[in-house]
Amino acid sequence: MMEQPFFGRRLRELRQERGLSQAALAGDEISTGYLSRLESGARQPTDRVVAYLADRFGVDRSAFDVPPSGGSLAQALSIATSTDSDEAIEALITALNRAPGADLLSRWQALWVVFRYWRRQGRHSEERACLEELARIADELGLPELQCRAWAQLARLLRSTGEVARAIGVASRAYQLASEAKLSVSDTGAALQTLVAAEAEAGQLPDARAHVDELVRLTERGGSDVARTEALWSAATVRSRQGDHEGARDYLERAMLGLESRVDLTLWVRLRLAAASLYLQTKPPMVDHGRDCLQEAGTALSLVGTPVLRQELLTLQAYLAFHEGRFDDARRAHDELSRDELLLVYRDQVRLGILDSRLLLLEGREAEGLGRLKELGEEARQSSNIDLAADIWRILAEALEELHQGRPVPAP
């Protein structure tokens, strides 16, 4: 079978070259409506139809494999950047695969669009392949802005998938280049933000604290509303990792107050998910605040929901159910997540595993629950997530103490 939408575009081109109407080309073999859907890319052609059309045009069927004239990478890129259509992005991916020798700048632009598409979809392996090539092309071009953007985004992905040590190295490189080239607040801030996140993940909290305070000062001097909001969010994350939950709440609440939903609705939702997570991790958990944030985020997700955001919401709803003593609801939410491919970042996947362990202990499957916690702690240690590993070992110790004393297992 031929690939859409290029088959449809090539079909239309061949028909118009010969001056045929759709009705004349369709003849008695296929309907005009079906031919129209083939040309629009809405239907996939069968082998019989391809053979019929090739015979009508007097060409070999391989003629449909070639993108139409003007169906170049440049055209596919123009179409993809002027619409939010997934079909247009998929056509761009096909054009990229068919044009390995395209000039480097055009290829970089196309890959940047595709990388953001994979990111929205939560497809980490495809996103990584794009970013690795973007970084290689940027280095070859020697353009500091492109280098900084590619490296910063690659560092972000590496951190989110658990490769923290490499993420720190890549982010440091991006930040150093941004500083030396005196790049914009946007580029410098993006590099700093990924460096802060990686350092915090690795437990290098003094370095992360120094860099995030620099990031906040930088964005307050000249950043956009979104940049300032993300800087405050990063500051909240670092303070939370340092155990300063009051300071973390202050920064996160400032971030939420400083961003209206009309500016960036997706970021607005993500902030409320982050706030809910922080409220539920506070000792003792601030359940009412967490519930309110999840309700706000859930309402907005109907407008901007992506598979990743929906999984994050369901994960936090499982935590909320656990804290409220609705253990059956927590288990159902966990099992629903487990049935699909997990798109969560590494840390959230580990925390979901912790929740599963706690539920196993409550369900009387003590050996399984304790064994799972030990596996998670060792996995976090080996991936250099020091603070996360320490948190898991603490939870394991608490669980063992509670089981020894015959008391209910505490919340995660």
XYZ file of C-alpha atoms in Angstrom:
412
model
C 0.000 0.000 0.000
C 1.172 3.523 -0.818
C 1.815 6.134 1.829
C -0.614 8.970 2.479
C -0.738 11.938 2.181
C 1.934 11.786 -0.551
C -0.038 9.254 -2.572
C -3.013 11.632 -2.741
C -0.876 14.599 -3.718
C 0.896 12.609 -6.418
C -2.437 11.278 -7.692
C -3.835 14.798 -8.005
C -0.705 15.992 -9.788
C -0.809 13.161 -12.352
C -4.517 13.708 -12.969
C -4.128 17.460 -13.465
C -1.098 16.997 -15.728
C -3.337 14.964 -18.045
C -6.263 17.391 -17.844
C -8.622 14.785 -16.417
C -11.538 15.483 -14.122
C -12.099 13.207 -11.154
C -15.169 11.729 -12.838
C -13.226 10.993 -16.042
C -10.411 9.314 -14.137
C -12.736 7.297 -11.914
C -14.553 5.754 -14.888
C -16.689 2.757 -14.043
C -14.177 1.147 -11.688
C -14.239 3.473 -8.675
C -16.554 6.213 -7.440
C -15.740 9.899 -7.727
C -16.235 10.267 -3.969
C -13.672 7.560 -3.261
C -11.199 9.166 -5.666
C -11.689 12.512 -3.916
C -10.931 10.922 -0.543
C -7.809 9.315 -2.002
C -6.561 12.688 -3.220
C -7.236 14.340 0.143
C -5.326 11.595 1.949
C -8.421 10.506 3.883
C -8.416 6.967 2.445
C -5.615 4.488 1.915
C -5.516 2.953 -1.598
C -5.750 -0.788 -2.149
C -3.363 -2.657 -4.458
C -6.192 -3.081 -6.980
C -6.891 0.650 -7.083
C -3.184 1.525 -7.442
C -2.912 -0.914 -10.368
C -6.037 0.578 -12.006
C -4.820 4.175 -11.650
C -1.325 3.334 -12.905
C -2.892 1.721 -15.981
C -5.118 4.745 -16.574
C -2.118 7.098 -16.394
C 0.119 4.788 -18.379
C 2.792 4.774 -15.686
C 4.445 2.217 -13.469
C 2.967 2.008 -9.983
C 6.325 3.203 -8.594
C 5.375 6.666 -9.903
C 3.175 7.009 -6.801
C 6.179 6.515 -4.514
C 7.666 9.848 -5.529
C 6.430 12.956 -3.662
C 4.776 15.459 -6.019
C 6.807 18.305 -7.432
C 6.787 21.003 -4.785
C 6.272 18.197 -2.228
C 9.786 18.863 -0.991
C 10.999 19.188 2.553
C 10.518 22.963 2.265
C 6.856 22.536 1.300
C 6.185 19.987 4.018
C 7.833 22.283 6.563
C 5.760 25.271 5.437
C 2.558 23.268 5.769
C 3.509 21.832 9.172
C 4.421 25.197 10.689
C 1.162 26.806 9.584
C -1.175 24.264 11.192
C -1.548 22.184 14.349
C -2.517 19.127 12.318
C -0.853 15.841 13.307
C -1.253 14.735 9.693
C 0.917 17.645 8.534
C 3.648 16.722 11.033
C 3.556 13.098 9.914
C 3.921 14.265 6.315
C 6.922 16.318 7.411
C 8.470 13.234 9.037
C 8.046 11.351 5.765
C 9.625 14.231 3.835
C 12.564 14.250 6.241
C 13.141 10.543 5.705
C 13.049 11.035 1.947
C 15.422 14.001 1.916
C 18.530 12.968 3.863
C 20.657 15.278 1.725
C 18.666 18.458 2.394
C 20.613 21.550 3.394
C 21.440 21.583 7.103
C 19.416 24.646 8.072
C 16.231 23.302 6.461
C 16.762 19.937 8.081
C 17.347 21.572 11.473
C 14.124 23.574 11.206
C 12.128 20.491 10.245
C 13.638 18.376 13.017
C 12.794 21.078 15.571
C 9.123 20.918 14.588
C 9.163 17.110 14.694
C 10.934 16.980 18.059
C 8.212 19.142 19.626
C 5.583 16.838 18.150
C 7.203 13.744 19.697
C 7.539 15.625 22.974
C 3.795 16.350 23.084
C 3.123 12.690 22.368
C 5.473 11.536 25.129
C 7.447 9.430 22.622
C 10.850 9.661 24.307
C 12.868 7.435 21.969
C 11.735 9.322 18.849
C 12.214 12.667 20.610
C 15.735 11.678 21.606
C 16.680 10.682 18.062
C 15.550 14.113 16.836
C 17.444 15.954 19.557
C 20.657 14.010 19.023
C 20.556 14.934 15.326
C 19.611 18.546 16.113
C 22.659 18.833 18.389
C 24.926 17.288 15.748
C 23.674 19.638 13.013
C 23.921 22.684 15.299
C 27.538 21.810 16.100
C 28.295 21.386 12.413
C 26.709 24.753 11.601
C 28.513 26.399 14.515
C 25.561 28.653 15.374
C 25.521 29.323 19.155
C 21.764 29.908 19.352
C 20.958 26.589 17.702
C 23.617 24.756 19.707
C 22.302 26.123 22.987
C 18.681 25.244 22.160
C 19.465 21.720 21.008
C 21.737 20.922 23.957
C 19.323 22.401 26.507
C 16.422 20.348 25.189
C 18.546 17.211 25.000
C 19.597 17.741 28.629
C 15.949 18.134 29.639
C 15.045 14.838 27.991
C 18.039 13.000 29.453
C 17.065 14.147 32.937
C 13.439 13.146 32.484
C 14.455 9.627 31.404
C 16.854 9.122 34.305
C 20.228 9.826 32.633
C 21.093 12.512 35.139
C 24.893 12.476 34.967
C 24.928 13.013 31.201
C 22.143 15.597 31.498
C 24.309 17.718 33.813
C 27.215 17.617 31.356
C 25.057 18.561 28.364
C 23.220 21.324 30.264
C 26.502 22.742 31.573
C 27.778 22.907 28.019
C 24.645 24.756 26.879
C 24.856 27.247 29.756
C 28.571 27.894 29.232
C 28.041 28.586 25.541
C 25.057 30.870 26.261
C 27.157 32.858 28.730
C 30.201 33.119 26.454
C 28.122 34.091 23.407
C 25.974 36.470 25.499
C 22.789 34.905 24.177
C 19.288 36.181 24.941
C 17.566 35.844 28.305
C 15.358 33.192 26.704
C 18.249 30.976 25.575
C 20.388 31.533 28.665
C 17.399 30.933 30.933
C 16.447 27.703 29.149
C 19.997 26.372 29.558
C 20.100 27.386 33.224
C 16.726 25.810 33.878
C 17.741 22.422 32.503
C 20.990 22.581 34.480
C 19.086 23.339 37.695
C 16.677 20.461 37.114
C 19.494 17.979 36.452
C 21.527 19.123 39.473
C 18.477 18.867 41.723
C 17.741 15.382 40.403
C 21.305 14.300 41.152
C 21.118 15.666 44.682
C 23.596 18.469 43.962
C 21.301 20.843 45.825
C 23.771 23.640 46.751
C 24.726 23.983 43.059
C 21.079 23.816 42.027
C 20.134 26.459 44.617
C 22.848 28.859 43.414
C 21.910 28.384 39.756
C 18.163 28.688 40.321
C 18.572 31.927 42.277
C 20.602 33.223 39.326
C 17.807 32.071 37.003
C 15.149 33.931 39.007
C 17.230 37.143 38.939
C 17.833 36.759 35.199
C 14.151 36.332 34.302
C 13.045 39.138 36.619
C 15.361 41.506 34.737
C 14.112 40.735 31.255
C 12.231 37.475 30.892
C 8.713 36.878 29.603
C 5.815 35.970 31.896
C 6.303 32.333 30.962
C 10.065 32.448 31.632
C 9.547 34.077 35.048
C 6.879 31.538 35.922
C 9.083 28.592 34.999
C 11.998 30.079 36.973
C 9.833 30.402 40.083
C 8.629 26.840 39.563
C 12.244 25.648 39.399
C 13.036 27.547 42.597
C 10.093 25.820 44.270
C 11.338 22.423 43.123
C 14.841 22.986 44.524
C 13.535 24.193 47.883
C 11.200 21.208 48.061
C 14.145 18.842 47.486
C 16.004 20.649 50.288
C 13.091 19.993 52.629
C 11.987 23.640 52.679
C 8.332 22.955 51.879
C 7.144 26.339 53.106
C 9.609 28.133 50.814
C 8.652 25.818 47.953
C 4.953 26.601 48.393
C 5.701 30.324 48.440
C 7.574 30.177 45.120
C 5.000 27.912 43.495
C 2.082 30.064 44.605
C 3.888 33.151 43.249
C 4.302 31.306 39.959
C 0.592 30.448 39.790
C -0.462 34.002 40.640
C 1.888 35.461 38.033
C 0.531 33.506 35.054
C -2.962 33.869 33.639
C -4.457 30.887 31.844
C -4.884 32.885 28.623
C -1.092 33.380 28.383
C -0.203 29.679 28.362
C -2.979 27.289 29.340
C -0.762 24.207 29.192
C 1.773 25.718 31.588
C -1.124 26.893 33.790
C -2.316 23.276 34.036
C 1.175 21.913 34.675
C 1.662 24.382 37.530
C -1.481 23.137 39.235
C -0.371 19.547 38.837
C 3.001 20.505 40.330
C 1.285 22.305 43.209
C -0.951 19.303 43.879
C 2.116 17.060 43.960
C 3.858 19.396 46.419
C 0.796 19.666 48.674
C 0.420 15.872 48.767
C 4.131 15.343 49.551
C 4.134 17.834 52.436
C 4.321 16.329 55.933
C 1.496 16.158 56.848
C -0.082 16.266 53.379
C -2.276 19.258 52.583
C -5.044 17.150 51.088
C -7.650 19.903 50.625
C -5.217 22.132 48.712
C -4.111 19.190 46.596
C -7.702 18.280 45.755
C -8.508 21.855 44.711
C -5.505 22.019 42.368
C -6.419 18.699 40.772
C -9.989 19.834 40.192
C -8.785 23.002 38.461
C -6.297 21.062 36.334
C -8.858 18.403 35.429
C -11.319 21.014 34.149
C -8.699 22.664 31.921
C -7.346 19.361 30.622
C -10.471 18.951 28.526
C -9.099 21.843 26.434
C -5.354 21.163 26.351
C -5.076 17.545 27.424
C -2.215 15.469 26.079
C -1.530 11.791 26.887
C 1.298 12.845 29.215
C -0.772 15.391 31.138
C -3.643 12.932 31.482
C -1.281 10.350 32.963
C 0.142 12.932 35.376
C -3.380 13.865 36.496
C -4.395 10.227 37.004
C -1.197 9.555 38.972
C -1.900 12.427 41.338
C -5.537 11.365 41.659
C -4.227 7.968 42.770
C -2.046 9.680 45.412
C -5.007 11.745 46.563
C -7.172 8.641 46.912
C -4.406 6.991 48.964
C -4.150 9.958 51.338
C -7.938 10.018 51.728
C -7.998 6.318 52.612
C -9.730 5.318 49.367
C -7.287 2.498 48.727
C -9.473 0.637 46.202
C -9.725 3.829 44.112
C -5.954 4.286 44.337
C -5.397 0.727 43.138
C -7.822 1.150 40.241
C -6.084 4.349 39.114
C -2.670 2.686 39.394
C -3.792 -0.356 37.406
C -5.357 1.850 34.727
C -2.011 3.587 34.278
C -0.181 0.266 34.168
C -2.307 -0.985 31.272
C -0.958 1.734 28.947
C 2.544 2.722 27.923
C 3.811 5.014 30.671
C 4.767 8.447 29.336
C 5.663 9.906 32.733
C 9.133 11.253 33.456
C 11.465 8.957 35.350
C 10.853 10.477 38.800
C 7.076 10.221 38.440
C 7.359 6.606 37.280
C 9.386 5.813 40.400
C 6.851 7.530 42.638
C 4.107 5.511 40.986
C 6.123 2.401 41.835
C 6.332 3.576 45.466
C 2.570 3.953 45.556
C 2.178 0.428 44.167
C 4.503 -0.878 46.903
C 2.454 0.823 49.624
C -0.745 -0.617 48.217
C 0.825 -4.088 48.114
C 1.712 -3.758 51.806
C -1.847 -2.691 52.642
C -3.173 -5.650 50.649
C -1.117 -8.029 52.785
C 1.487 -8.769 50.116
C 4.328 -7.712 52.378
C 7.259 -9.531 50.769
C 6.268 -8.245 47.318
C 5.802 -4.682 48.519
C 9.091 -4.527 50.434
C 10.966 -6.183 47.581
C 9.594 -3.630 45.139
C 10.746 -0.743 47.350
C 14.253 -2.222 47.521
C 14.356 -2.536 43.717
C 13.236 1.064 43.272
C 15.811 2.365 45.750
C 18.659 0.523 44.049
C 17.499 1.637 40.609
C 17.403 5.281 41.723
C 20.879 4.974 43.275
C 22.380 3.484 40.115
C 20.889 6.284 37.988
C 22.487 8.913 40.308
C 19.114 10.133 41.630
C 20.584 10.436 45.105
C 17.793 12.365 46.814
C 15.144 10.107 45.283
C 17.058 6.994 46.427
C 17.342 8.443 49.941
C 13.598 9.128 49.973
C 12.835 5.536 48.971
C 15.136 4.068 51.645
C 13.448 6.312 54.225
C 10.019 5.084 53.131
C 11.244 1.489 53.273
C 12.548 1.986 56.810
C 9.251 3.548 57.885
C 7.303 0.707 56.319
C 9.424 -1.907 58.102
C 8.952 -0.112 61.423
C 5.208 0.155 60.941
C 4.917 -3.513 59.996
C 7.047 -4.545 62.968
C 4.821 -2.584 65.338
C 1.632 -3.789 63.677
C 0.451 -0.266 62.784
C -1.095 0.821 59.431
C 1.401 1.637 56.699
C 1.860 5.436 56.390
C 1.145 7.321 53.219
C 3.944 7.760 50.631
